[in-house]
XYZ file of C-alpha atoms in Angstrom:
706
model
C 0.184 0.051 0.264
C 1.004 3.559 -0.571
C 0.949 5.326 2.394
C 1.624 9.223 3.193
C 4.393 8.393 5.813
C 6.161 5.687 3.495
C 6.636 8.331 0.698
C 7.581 10.902 2.900
C 9.560 9.340 5.577
C 12.805 10.422 4.379
C 12.048 13.685 2.356
C 10.372 15.490 5.413
C 10.711 16.488 8.834
C 7.013 17.434 9.638
C 3.832 15.815 8.832
C 0.486 16.796 8.595
C 1.077 20.662 7.462
C -1.331 21.861 4.198
C 2.291 22.357 2.454
C 2.593 18.232 3.007
C -0.176 17.566 1.929
C -0.520 19.768 -1.272
C 2.907 17.360 -1.902
C 1.351 14.120 -1.342
C -1.818 14.515 -3.225
C 0.392 15.796 -6.131
C 2.768 12.746 -5.775
C -0.126 10.090 -5.549
C -2.295 12.013 -8.156
C 0.888 11.301 -10.443
C 1.161 7.887 -9.156
C -2.420 6.980 -9.574
C -2.376 8.480 -13.350
C -1.048 4.827 -14.303
C -1.552 2.311 -11.442
C -4.550 0.665 -10.871
C -5.630 -2.219 -8.620
C -6.952 -5.570 -10.217
C -7.890 -8.739 -8.196
C -5.635 -6.694 -5.170
C -2.947 -6.728 -7.341
C -1.076 -3.577 -8.377
C -0.867 -2.893 -11.911
C 0.952 -0.320 -14.016
C -0.851 1.181 -17.297
C 1.112 1.833 -20.203
C 2.317 4.961 -21.090
C 1.650 7.216 -24.236
C 4.089 9.014 -25.383
C 5.668 9.887 -29.008
C 7.962 7.927 -30.641
C 11.630 7.948 -30.040
C 14.104 9.359 -32.145
C 14.496 7.003 -35.687
C 17.531 4.879 -35.177
C 19.471 3.254 -38.252
C 17.398 -0.394 -37.776
C 14.734 -1.663 -40.392
C 10.959 -0.756 -38.763
C 7.765 -2.733 -40.040
C 4.131 -1.771 -40.681
C 1.484 -3.392 -39.057
C -1.172 -3.549 -41.697
C -3.856 -3.718 -38.893
C -2.709 0.064 -37.137
C -0.889 1.339 -40.298
C 1.616 2.676 -37.802
C 5.339 1.937 -37.533
C 6.848 0.467 -34.549
C 3.638 0.057 -32.455
C 2.645 -3.148 -30.119
C -1.215 -2.932 -29.905
C -2.627 -2.981 -26.444
C -5.250 -5.333 -25.257
C -8.356 -4.905 -23.234
C -9.913 -8.086 -21.723
C -9.780 -10.640 -24.109
C -10.173 -8.589 -27.500
C -7.703 -6.639 -29.647
C -7.815 -2.803 -29.178
C -6.986 -0.034 -31.970
C -5.415 1.975 -29.720
C -1.419 1.567 -29.728
C 1.265 2.168 -27.566
C 4.320 3.325 -29.581
C 7.443 1.363 -28.754
C 10.904 1.365 -30.643
C 10.936 0.577 -33.933
C 11.712 -3.203 -34.579
C 15.178 -4.527 -35.434
C 15.648 -7.092 -38.055
C 14.766 -9.735 -35.530
C 10.618 -8.817 -35.887
C 10.561 -8.613 -39.300
C 7.626 -10.363 -40.777
C 8.714 -14.387 -41.051
C 8.070 -14.238 -45.092
C 10.372 -11.293 -45.308
C 13.096 -12.684 -42.316
C 13.227 -16.510 -43.808
C 14.960 -14.960 -46.789
C 17.337 -12.390 -45.297
C 18.286 -14.476 -41.867
C 19.484 -18.126 -42.785
C 19.467 -19.187 -38.949
C 16.810 -21.589 -37.405
C 16.399 -19.392 -34.120
C 14.243 -16.694 -33.872
C 14.106 -14.527 -30.562
C 10.636 -13.378 -29.943
C 10.211 -10.549 -26.834
C 7.004 -10.640 -25.331
C 6.456 -6.924 -25.994
C 6.395 -7.265 -29.765
C 2.878 -7.594 -31.083
C 0.647 -10.469 -31.334
C 0.951 -10.362 -35.357
C 4.450 -10.614 -35.375
C 4.832 -13.062 -33.106
C 2.716 -15.018 -35.121
C 4.728 -14.383 -38.510
C 8.232 -14.935 -36.491
C 7.467 -18.242 -35.662
C 5.931 -19.676 -38.841
C 8.993 -20.433 -40.084
C 12.012 -21.174 -37.267
C 12.866 -24.717 -36.138
C 13.485 -23.019 -32.504
C 11.430 -20.038 -30.535
C 12.988 -17.921 -27.797
C 10.265 -16.635 -26.247
C 12.221 -13.765 -24.154
C 10.461 -11.382 -21.692
C 13.250 -9.504 -19.437
C 11.942 -7.184 -16.272
C 8.598 -6.745 -18.163
C 8.527 -3.264 -17.033
C 6.075 -2.288 -20.129
C 4.522 -5.302 -20.352
C 1.266 -3.771 -18.362
C -1.423 -5.620 -19.271
C -0.055 -8.981 -19.411
C -1.687 -11.513 -17.028
C -1.794 -15.634 -16.962
C -4.469 -15.870 -19.593
C -2.292 -13.753 -22.249
C 0.588 -15.728 -21.601
C -1.230 -19.237 -21.986
C -2.502 -17.922 -25.236
C 0.944 -16.928 -26.919
C 2.555 -20.110 -25.203
C 0.240 -22.437 -26.566
C 0.926 -20.791 -30.022
C 3.764 -22.665 -30.316
C 3.005 -25.955 -29.030
C 3.130 -28.106 -32.412
C 5.503 -31.233 -31.911
C 8.168 -29.836 -34.455
C 9.029 -26.529 -32.556
C 11.336 -26.632 -29.870
C 10.539 -23.667 -27.162
C 12.764 -21.444 -24.965
C 11.272 -19.174 -22.491
C 13.336 -17.083 -20.772
C 11.579 -14.618 -18.163
C 13.349 -12.900 -15.037
C 11.090 -11.875 -12.375
C 13.673 -9.696 -10.532
C 11.564 -6.623 -8.669
C 8.480 -7.073 -11.109
C 6.553 -9.427 -8.745
C 3.071 -8.401 -9.559
C 3.540 -9.240 -13.540
C 6.668 -12.163 -12.246
C 3.310 -14.103 -10.569
C 1.193 -13.802 -13.561
C 3.837 -15.022 -16.124
C 4.489 -17.736 -13.586
C 0.837 -18.836 -13.713
C 0.676 -18.376 -17.509
C 3.510 -20.851 -17.766
C 2.044 -23.698 -15.316
C -1.483 -22.816 -17.020
C 0.185 -23.387 -20.706
C 2.498 -26.644 -20.165
C -0.244 -29.266 -20.250
C -2.098 -27.823 -22.746
C 0.467 -28.828 -25.494
C 3.668 -26.865 -24.541
C 5.056 -29.948 -22.768
C 5.719 -31.526 -26.171
C 7.957 -28.523 -27.231
C 9.734 -26.779 -24.299
C 13.307 -27.267 -24.052
C 14.433 -24.372 -21.700
C 12.537 -23.085 -19.311
C 14.212 -20.034 -17.665
C 12.115 -18.481 -14.443
C 14.507 -17.020 -12.588
C 14.385 -14.498 -9.798
C 10.355 -15.011 -9.211
C 10.005 -15.758 -5.678
C 7.795 -18.661 -5.691
C 9.075 -20.492 -3.010
C 8.382 -24.069 -2.139
C 4.285 -23.572 -3.223
C 5.043 -22.209 -6.442
C 7.790 -25.389 -6.811
C 4.720 -27.516 -6.122
C 2.420 -26.027 -8.640
C 5.625 -26.524 -11.382
C 6.408 -29.692 -10.279
C 2.614 -31.107 -11.076
C 3.255 -30.249 -14.713
C 6.817 -30.005 -15.394
C 7.057 -34.140 -15.326
C 5.218 -33.929 -18.853
C 8.122 -32.141 -20.002
C 9.688 -34.564 -22.255
C 11.792 -32.599 -24.316
C 13.160 -30.064 -21.216
C 16.786 -29.982 -21.604
C 17.319 -26.837 -19.582
C 15.803 -25.655 -16.049
C 16.956 -22.411 -14.509
C 14.945 -21.713 -10.848
C 17.682 -19.345 -9.190
C 16.882 -16.863 -6.882
C 13.316 -18.372 -6.165
C 13.396 -18.877 -1.849
C 12.768 -22.753 -2.848
C 13.362 -24.626 0.511
C 13.651 -28.584 0.805
C 9.907 -28.855 0.392
C 10.061 -27.275 -2.779
C 13.249 -29.196 -4.315
C 11.490 -32.418 -3.059
C 8.732 -32.107 -5.232
C 10.894 -30.878 -8.500
C 13.024 -33.527 -8.124
C 10.361 -36.151 -8.217
C 8.765 -34.786 -11.175
C 11.939 -33.974 -12.948
C 13.214 -37.309 -12.806
C 10.562 -37.806 -15.297
C 12.752 -35.665 -17.468
C 14.836 -38.013 -19.173
C 16.996 -35.222 -21.312
C 17.586 -32.911 -18.576
C 20.942 -31.257 -19.089
C 20.984 -28.319 -16.979
C 19.330 -27.564 -13.424
C 20.238 -23.918 -12.022
C 18.906 -23.805 -8.461
C 21.222 -21.327 -6.658
C 20.560 -18.869 -4.612
C 17.639 -20.620 -3.105
C 17.113 -22.207 0.399
C 17.992 -25.954 -0.365
C 19.682 -27.695 3.223
C 20.722 -31.254 3.967
C 17.716 -32.435 3.413
C 16.740 -31.312 -0.367
C 20.403 -32.177 -1.131
C 19.121 -36.078 -0.392
C 16.069 -35.397 -2.630
C 18.796 -33.787 -5.083
C 20.768 -37.177 -5.063
C 18.019 -39.327 -5.569
C 17.001 -37.126 -8.971
C 20.926 -37.151 -9.662
C 21.065 -41.211 -9.212
C 17.950 -41.527 -11.370
C 19.303 -38.899 -14.222
C 22.746 -39.413 -14.603
C 23.318 -37.676 -17.685
C 23.321 -34.387 -16.308
C 25.693 -32.236 -17.587
C 25.647 -28.772 -15.786
C 24.446 -28.294 -12.025
C 24.508 -25.107 -10.386
C 23.698 -25.019 -6.344
C 25.740 -21.900 -5.151
C 23.906 -19.867 -2.516
C 22.629 -22.565 -0.543
C 22.957 -24.026 2.834
C 23.778 -27.566 1.567
C 26.667 -28.016 4.208
C 28.728 -30.844 5.265
C 25.583 -33.383 6.248
C 24.163 -32.556 2.281
C 27.049 -33.130 0.890
C 27.713 -36.591 2.382
C 24.790 -37.777 0.435
C 25.268 -35.176 -2.753
C 28.632 -36.426 -3.692
C 28.116 -40.172 -4.121
C 25.507 -38.905 -6.788
C 27.641 -36.636 -8.013
C 30.330 -39.239 -8.781
C 27.663 -41.292 -10.870
C 27.031 -38.509 -13.060
C 30.051 -38.904 -15.587
C 29.113 -36.425 -18.333
C 29.053 -33.721 -15.636
C 31.021 -30.442 -16.893
C 29.908 -27.783 -14.544
C 29.559 -27.804 -10.564
C 28.859 -25.197 -8.476
C 28.794 -25.155 -5.089
C 29.719 -21.858 -3.578
C 28.419 -20.503 -0.498
C 26.926 -23.633 0.570
C 29.357 -23.831 4.398
C 30.990 -27.067 3.520
C 33.628 -26.342 5.358
C 37.232 -28.808 5.561
C 34.765 -31.712 5.750
C 32.535 -31.001 2.914
C 35.451 -30.221 1.011
C 36.826 -33.689 1.152
C 33.673 -35.255 0.251
C 34.446 -33.604 -3.324
C 37.243 -35.615 -3.678
C 35.308 -38.566 -5.255
C 33.473 -36.220 -7.470
C 36.732 -35.251 -8.912
C 38.185 -38.623 -9.575
C 34.989 -40.298 -10.900
C 33.931 -36.958 -13.167
C 36.800 -36.967 -15.555
C 35.018 -34.673 -18.027
C 34.562 -31.863 -15.538
C 35.878 -28.350 -16.652
C 34.477 -25.795 -14.218
C 34.407 -26.510 -10.346
C 33.180 -23.497 -7.960
C 33.476 -23.531 -4.378
C 33.778 -20.039 -3.554
C 32.935 -18.957 0.089
C 32.681 -22.122 1.780
C 35.574 -21.524 4.522
C 37.565 -25.079 3.584
C 40.733 -23.973 5.002
C 44.108 -25.522 4.435
C 42.565 -28.785 5.378
C 40.184 -28.450 2.959
C 42.804 -27.821 -0.040
C 44.523 -30.636 1.336
C 42.059 -33.190 0.902
C 40.933 -31.458 -2.872
C 44.679 -31.231 -3.419
C 44.939 -35.136 -4.666
C 42.120 -35.404 -6.889
C 42.825 -32.002 -8.472
C 46.123 -33.577 -10.181
C 43.340 -36.144 -11.803
C 41.347 -33.494 -13.172
C 43.047 -33.100 -16.483
C 40.007 -31.492 -18.265
C 39.457 -28.534 -15.556
C 39.428 -25.303 -17.000
C 37.709 -23.046 -14.287
C 38.565 -23.572 -10.242
C 37.231 -21.156 -8.144
C 38.325 -21.027 -4.601
C 37.417 -17.244 -3.567
C 36.702 -16.489 0.102
C 38.205 -19.911 1.464
C 40.582 -18.747 3.903
C 42.875 -21.434 2.555
C 46.569 -19.017 3.722
C 49.755 -19.532 3.214
C 49.870 -23.183 4.099
C 46.711 -23.962 1.599
C 47.913 -21.925 -1.220
C 51.232 -24.234 -0.885
C 49.457 -27.392 -1.559
C 47.516 -25.844 -3.885
C 50.792 -24.919 -5.726
C 51.767 -28.731 -5.465
C 49.001 -30.002 -7.792
C 48.444 -27.148 -10.110
C 51.125 -27.955 -12.661
C 48.859 -31.013 -13.455
C 46.280 -29.093 -14.506
C 47.307 -27.838 -17.594
C 44.126 -27.196 -19.439
C 43.376 -24.670 -16.580
C 42.165 -21.020 -18.056
C 40.531 -19.591 -15.103
C 41.852 -19.396 -11.084
C 40.352 -17.383 -8.284
C 42.064 -17.279 -5.092
C 40.944 -14.191 -3.782
C 39.957 -13.304 -0.307
C 41.684 -16.169 1.186
C 44.678 -14.515 3.419
C 47.517 -15.471 1.173
C 50.467 -13.410 1.905
C 53.937 -13.463 0.278
C 54.953 -16.853 0.910
C 51.791 -18.533 -0.405
C 51.927 -16.097 -3.502
C 55.638 -17.218 -4.238
C 54.969 -20.788 -4.462
C 51.829 -20.362 -6.308
C 53.943 -18.663 -8.816
C 56.434 -21.327 -9.302
C 53.879 -23.631 -10.410
C 51.627 -21.223 -12.336
C 54.015 -20.841 -14.863
C 53.266 -24.343 -15.930
C 49.649 -23.541 -16.414
C 50.250 -22.209 -19.990
C 46.523 -22.111 -20.980
C 46.183 -19.576 -18.165
C 43.764 -16.867 -19.064
C 42.256 -15.241 -16.240
C 43.877 -15.023 -12.592
C 42.563 -13.266 -9.384
C 44.583 -12.598 -6.452
C 42.719 -10.169 -4.972
C 41.837 -8.950 -1.461
C 45.165 -11.025 0.109
C 48.099 -9.589 1.549
C 50.911 -10.462 -0.733
C 52.395 -6.470 -0.372
C 55.378 -5.121 -2.399
C 57.399 -9.139 -1.870
C 54.767 -11.309 -3.080
C 54.290 -9.023 -6.333
C 57.884 -9.174 -7.102
C 57.565 -13.108 -6.821
C 54.476 -13.030 -9.108
C 55.612 -10.776 -11.624
C 58.893 -13.323 -12.593
C 55.850 -15.945 -13.467
C 53.392 -13.344 -15.237
C 55.814 -13.042 -18.259
C 55.505 -16.643 -19.075
C 51.768 -16.501 -19.164
C 51.366 -15.214 -22.725
C 47.932 -15.955 -23.218
C 46.424 -13.918 -19.837
C 43.852 -11.671 -20.576
C 42.855 -10.470 -16.874
C 44.524 -9.686 -14.234
C 43.422 -8.871 -10.578
C 45.130 -7.997 -7.871
C 43.259 -5.193 -6.219
C 43.290 -4.479 -2.103
C 46.738 -6.198 -2.156
C 49.010 -3.397 -0.616
C 51.704 -3.693 -3.334
C 52.450 0.320 -3.174
C 54.833 1.792 -5.649
C 57.649 -0.780 -5.162
C 55.449 -3.759 -6.035
C 54.007 -1.938 -8.904
C 57.411 -1.308 -10.441
C 58.017 -5.233 -10.357
C 54.464 -5.629 -12.118
C 55.390 -2.974 -14.889
C 58.480 -4.967 -15.841
C 56.383 -8.068 -16.284
C 53.392 -6.139 -18.140
C 55.296 -5.643 -21.379
C 55.280 -9.145 -21.888
C 51.755 -9.068 -21.480
C 50.902 -8.449 -24.873
C 46.884 -10.118 -24.623
C 46.104 -8.211 -21.141
C 42.686 -6.824 -21.464
C 41.868 -6.248 -17.982
C 43.811 -5.011 -15.144
C 42.621 -4.789 -11.629
C 45.063 -2.505 -9.239
C 42.266 -0.921 -7.060
C 43.483 -0.311 -3.310
C 47.013 -0.753 -3.463
C 48.026 2.423 -2.471
C 50.681 2.779 -5.800
C 50.778 6.555 -5.381
C 52.712 8.480 -7.502
C 55.855 6.160 -8.167
C 53.640 3.344 -9.139
C 51.611 5.217 -11.484
C 54.872 6.624 -13.089
C 55.996 2.992 -13.283
C 53.315 1.422 -15.029
C 52.735 4.625 -17.678
C 56.298 3.696 -18.872
C 54.426 0.471 -20.083
C 50.984 0.542 -20.448
C 51.642 1.689 -24.203
C 52.830 -1.812 -25.081
C 49.685 -3.195 -23.769
C 47.955 -2.472 -26.835
C 44.640 -4.859 -25.870
C 43.760 -3.362 -22.906
C 40.147 -2.490 -22.316
C 39.446 -1.908 -18.747
C 42.161 -0.457 -16.171
C 40.784 0.192 -12.387
C 43.315 2.129 -10.002
C 40.664 3.091 -7.538
C 42.108 4.419 -4.093
C 45.891 4.353 -4.848
C 46.918 7.729 -3.811
C 47.800 9.131 -7.070
C 48.158 12.995 -7.159
C 48.560 14.968 -10.279
C 52.150 14.113 -10.668
C 51.144 10.483 -11.163
C 48.187 11.468 -13.675
C 50.600 13.434 -16.035
C 52.416 10.468 -16.870
C 49.289 7.881 -16.877
C 47.562 10.202 -19.276
C 50.138 10.405 -21.705
C 50.325 6.954 -21.776
C 46.776 6.195 -21.929
C 46.403 7.909 -25.075
C 47.900 5.202 -26.712
C 45.591 2.831 -25.432
C 43.119 3.160 -28.489
C 40.729 -0.248 -27.083
C 40.307 1.517 -23.454
C 36.791 0.985 -22.626
C 36.855 1.160 -18.553
C 38.722 3.779 -16.710
C 38.563 4.235 -13.067
C 40.562 6.462 -10.822
C 38.012 6.999 -8.329
C 39.104 8.493 -4.730
C 42.788 9.377 -5.619
C 43.904 13.002 -5.210
C 43.518 14.484 -8.534
C 42.849 18.303 -8.392
C 42.011 20.420 -11.417
C 46.022 20.312 -12.601
C 45.147 16.746 -12.826
C 42.073 17.298 -14.960
C 44.032 19.059 -17.361
C 46.489 16.538 -17.941
C 43.774 13.661 -18.510
C 41.831 16.086 -21.195
C 44.678 15.234 -23.640
C 43.812 11.268 -23.566
C 40.114 11.382 -22.973
C 39.780 13.444 -26.715
C 41.967 10.110 -28.254
C 39.777 7.799 -26.363
C 37.193 6.980 -28.667
C 36.366 3.602 -27.485
C 35.751 5.117 -23.937
C 32.016 3.814 -22.284
C 33.208 4.188 -18.517
C 34.701 6.435 -16.584
C 35.051 6.815 -12.884
C 36.723 10.140 -11.362
C 34.514 10.175 -8.303
C 35.927 11.117 -5.105
C 38.771 13.417 -6.319
C 38.988 16.995 -5.939
C 38.404 17.942 -9.221
C 36.760 21.287 -8.863
C 34.818 23.998 -11.080
C 38.116 24.977 -13.068
C 39.043 21.422 -13.908
C 35.775 19.821 -14.829
C 35.451 22.653 -17.366
C 38.634 21.703 -18.656
C 37.204 18.080 -18.435
C 34.087 19.133 -19.949
C 35.566 20.006 -23.579
C 37.517 16.733 -23.902
C 34.542 14.592 -22.643
C 32.370 16.303 -25.256
C 34.348 14.379 -28.188
C 33.688 10.898 -26.169
C 30.543 9.806 -27.898
C 30.703 6.360 -26.692
C 30.708 7.351 -22.948
C 27.305 5.743 -21.121
C 28.842 6.029 -17.678
C 29.810 9.207 -16.133
C 30.642 9.293 -12.161
C 31.990 12.800 -10.942
C 30.913 12.426 -7.354
C 32.522 14.196 -4.926
C 34.426 16.481 -6.829
C 32.950 19.862 -5.526
C 32.449 21.006 -9.252
C 29.867 23.436 -7.812
C 27.352 25.814 -9.598
C 30.336 26.605 -12.534
C 31.298 22.971 -13.137
C 27.678 21.968 -13.699
C 27.578 23.965 -16.626
C 30.292 21.856 -18.065
C 28.419 18.515 -17.042
C 25.482 20.276 -19.631
C 27.606 20.575 -22.179
C 28.702 17.129 -21.888
C 25.016 15.671 -21.661
C 24.568 17.873 -24.623
C 27.050 16.299 -26.990
C 27.514 12.626 -25.000
C 23.846 11.766 -25.581
C 24.476 7.977 -24.948
C 25.128 8.291 -21.405
C 22.681 5.973 -19.428
C 24.116 6.713 -15.872
C 25.159 9.761 -14.274
C 26.488 10.399 -10.932
C 27.256 14.086 -9.780
C 26.138 13.803 -6.296
C 27.982 15.637 -3.099
C 29.083 18.351 -5.663
C 27.613 21.824 -4.035
C 25.036 21.950 -7.058
C 22.320 24.715 -6.145
C 19.824 26.271 -8.258
C 21.834 27.911 -10.861
C 24.013 24.988 -11.168
C 20.709 22.517 -11.444
C 19.528 25.588 -14.206
C 22.676 24.858 -16.302
C 22.939 20.924 -15.898
C 18.865 20.839 -16.872
C 19.773 22.305 -20.146
C 21.762 19.460 -21.072
C 19.322 16.862 -19.304
C 16.733 18.346 -22.095
C 18.899 16.344 -24.636
C 19.671 13.064 -22.681
C 17.119 10.951 -23.680
C 19.035 8.037 -22.798
C 19.750 8.581 -18.988
C 18.278 6.112 -16.869
C 20.061 6.818 -13.743
C 20.541 10.114 -12.281
C 22.450 10.790 -8.519
C 22.262 14.010 -7.116
C 22.119 13.630 -3.621
C 23.718 15.358 -1.381
C 23.669 18.958 -3.130
C 21.923 22.090 -2.278
C 19.136 22.410 -5.044
C 16.179 23.146 -3.038
C 12.710 23.760 -4.235
C 13.929 26.081 -7.069
C 16.642 23.957 -8.199
C 14.085 20.758 -8.097
C 11.963 23.230 -10.103
C 14.283 23.882 -12.639
C 15.428 20.016 -12.922
C 11.876 19.072 -13.324
C 11.429 20.689 -16.539
C 14.055 19.083 -17.884
C 13.406 15.550 -16.819
C 10.284 15.585 -18.848
C 12.330 14.670 -21.988
C 14.196 11.617 -20.387
C 12.048 9.198 -21.180
C 14.242 5.953 -20.148
C 14.659 7.319 -16.566
C 14.311 4.575 -13.771
C 16.242 6.018 -10.898
C 16.484 9.474 -9.197
C 18.512 10.312 -6.000
C 18.068 13.480 -4.827
C 18.009 13.112 -0.951
C 19.828 15.507 0.993
C 19.262 18.505 -1.070
C 17.109 20.488 0.791
C 13.967 20.001 -0.888
C 10.440 20.363 0.536
C 6.786 20.444 -0.451
C 7.013 22.584 -3.538
C 9.725 20.794 -4.987
C 8.143 17.662 -4.351
C 4.796 18.744 -6.160
C 7.364 19.903 -9.390
C 9.409 16.455 -9.408
C 6.069 14.687 -8.857
C 4.648 16.280 -12.382
C 7.332 14.560 -14.175
C 6.652 11.017 -13.086
C 3.836 10.506 -15.432
C 6.379 11.038 -18.246
C 8.917 8.720 -17.290
C 8.604 4.909 -17.884
C 9.765 4.455 -14.141
C 9.141 1.169 -12.919
C 10.220 0.870 -9.267
C 8.142 3.712 -7.637
C 9.044 2.649 -4.205
C 12.757 3.064 -4.721
C 12.530 6.695 -6.095
C 10.021 7.699 -3.287
C 11.953 6.405 -1.014
C 15.279 8.180 -1.979
C 12.967 11.294 -2.476
């Protein structure tokens, strides 16, 4: 229920006066303009707004409505002549007769927002139909009967149907989609359904039971994804009994549920009945050692298993020991995830012997297990046998210089290694020196994560010497290592040799203007760089001027994070000119830089030029009413903007009013944060009036932040 107290709990210290009443009425009127209740469920109505700017993609014409790029809306069971304008249709939503000629593939991806006549045409020629409905933010009138009609349309035996739908926060629609699926399956969909993805619906044991009653008839089902659904032991018991009838099931995802030891016992019975399973995701449950004792023997019988994820299950060293049989029997295993299980050095010791036999293993995730230096030494003794290993994550394990030194000696034999994470450990400069000697041997390495290891400037110097040989490196994370200017200068000397680099993270490293200058010069040659983070350093206006040269040449940059520095208004005016040429920029973080009203003018210029920006953070920047006015000029042209953070400024009611007038054009806006701005009832009324112009979904979040 939408109550006055829930709306104003964070925005006003007083309640009940006339000004607050007017603000409340205005806000509720705006919300009510496209919300209603139906059978006790809150429904969001569609928004009728002008066509968005045309894009360079093909559009189709609905012969019934004679309008391009529109979706017929429905009232009850009959089709209505009214239309809700959406984006022009892409090539994958061309009529089947034309698409069949243009696109030689045999699979069609159909969004549930696509109008009915297009779906009929599309599925007339394809051998496989993928129904996708992500978040359902604009699918306002959908109910279980609509879904039932759509799904049963593709029930012919010759079709293969994949249903992908993420529930997420859209619970009212999630319930209806789920109900529609349950109704559709016994209506003929069971003969065609191959993939069913219903993650994030929160269906619980009750919903799992409802699904179980019909899913045993899905003879073609190969993939089932029920992650994040609050399914407990009771629900798993019912699902397992039904899935035992699905003879071709290959992938089962029950991650982030509430499966305990009893549920693990039922899953073990399922695995014994269906040993053909290839992929099993059980991360984020509470299986623990007791459940693993029953599950491990069953896993060992699944000779075709290639992926097992048991992370965050509190297995401990005892549970890790039970995995030995699994590793010994499942010779096809490629991916093993046991992160955040606190297995300790003893657990690694028990696993070590079996790991030496896992010749097909390509991915090993041991993050968050407190293995320390002793466990690292044991792991090092078997890594040489894992010649196929491509990804290794040993972050958050309390490993020091000694442990990483032992690992480094053996990692050199893993010639196929592409991704290595040793973040959030304690390797220091000494450990970095030992690791650097090994890096030059890993010619295939593309991702290197060394965040939060306190390698300081000395360690950065050792790393720089090794990076010159890592020509394939695309991602380098050195956040929170306090390399300071000394380390930044050493890195700058070799960055130009990392020609494939796309992401560089140097957050919280104590880098000042002196260190930024050589970095900026080197980055200007990194033509592929897309993500750059220099957040929480000590960069002022002079450092911002140095960055201008690099930004002017980084045409591929999409994410730039300069938050929590001290760029100031003068520095940002310099940055604004360079950023204006970054047409690919989508994420810009300038929070906590004290840009003030003068700097806000530069932000407006950037927004006017970089119209692809979807996320902008300007929190904590001392922006007042004058700055809000300058910012509004740019916002009016930024129609792609989705997330805008203006918290902890001082815009007041006057600034809110100016902001509101510009935000009317931001039709994609889904998140606005204007907390701690001194906005009163008058400003709330102005902002509330813009709500009806937005395609916002999560009103509760927005109101709380307001």
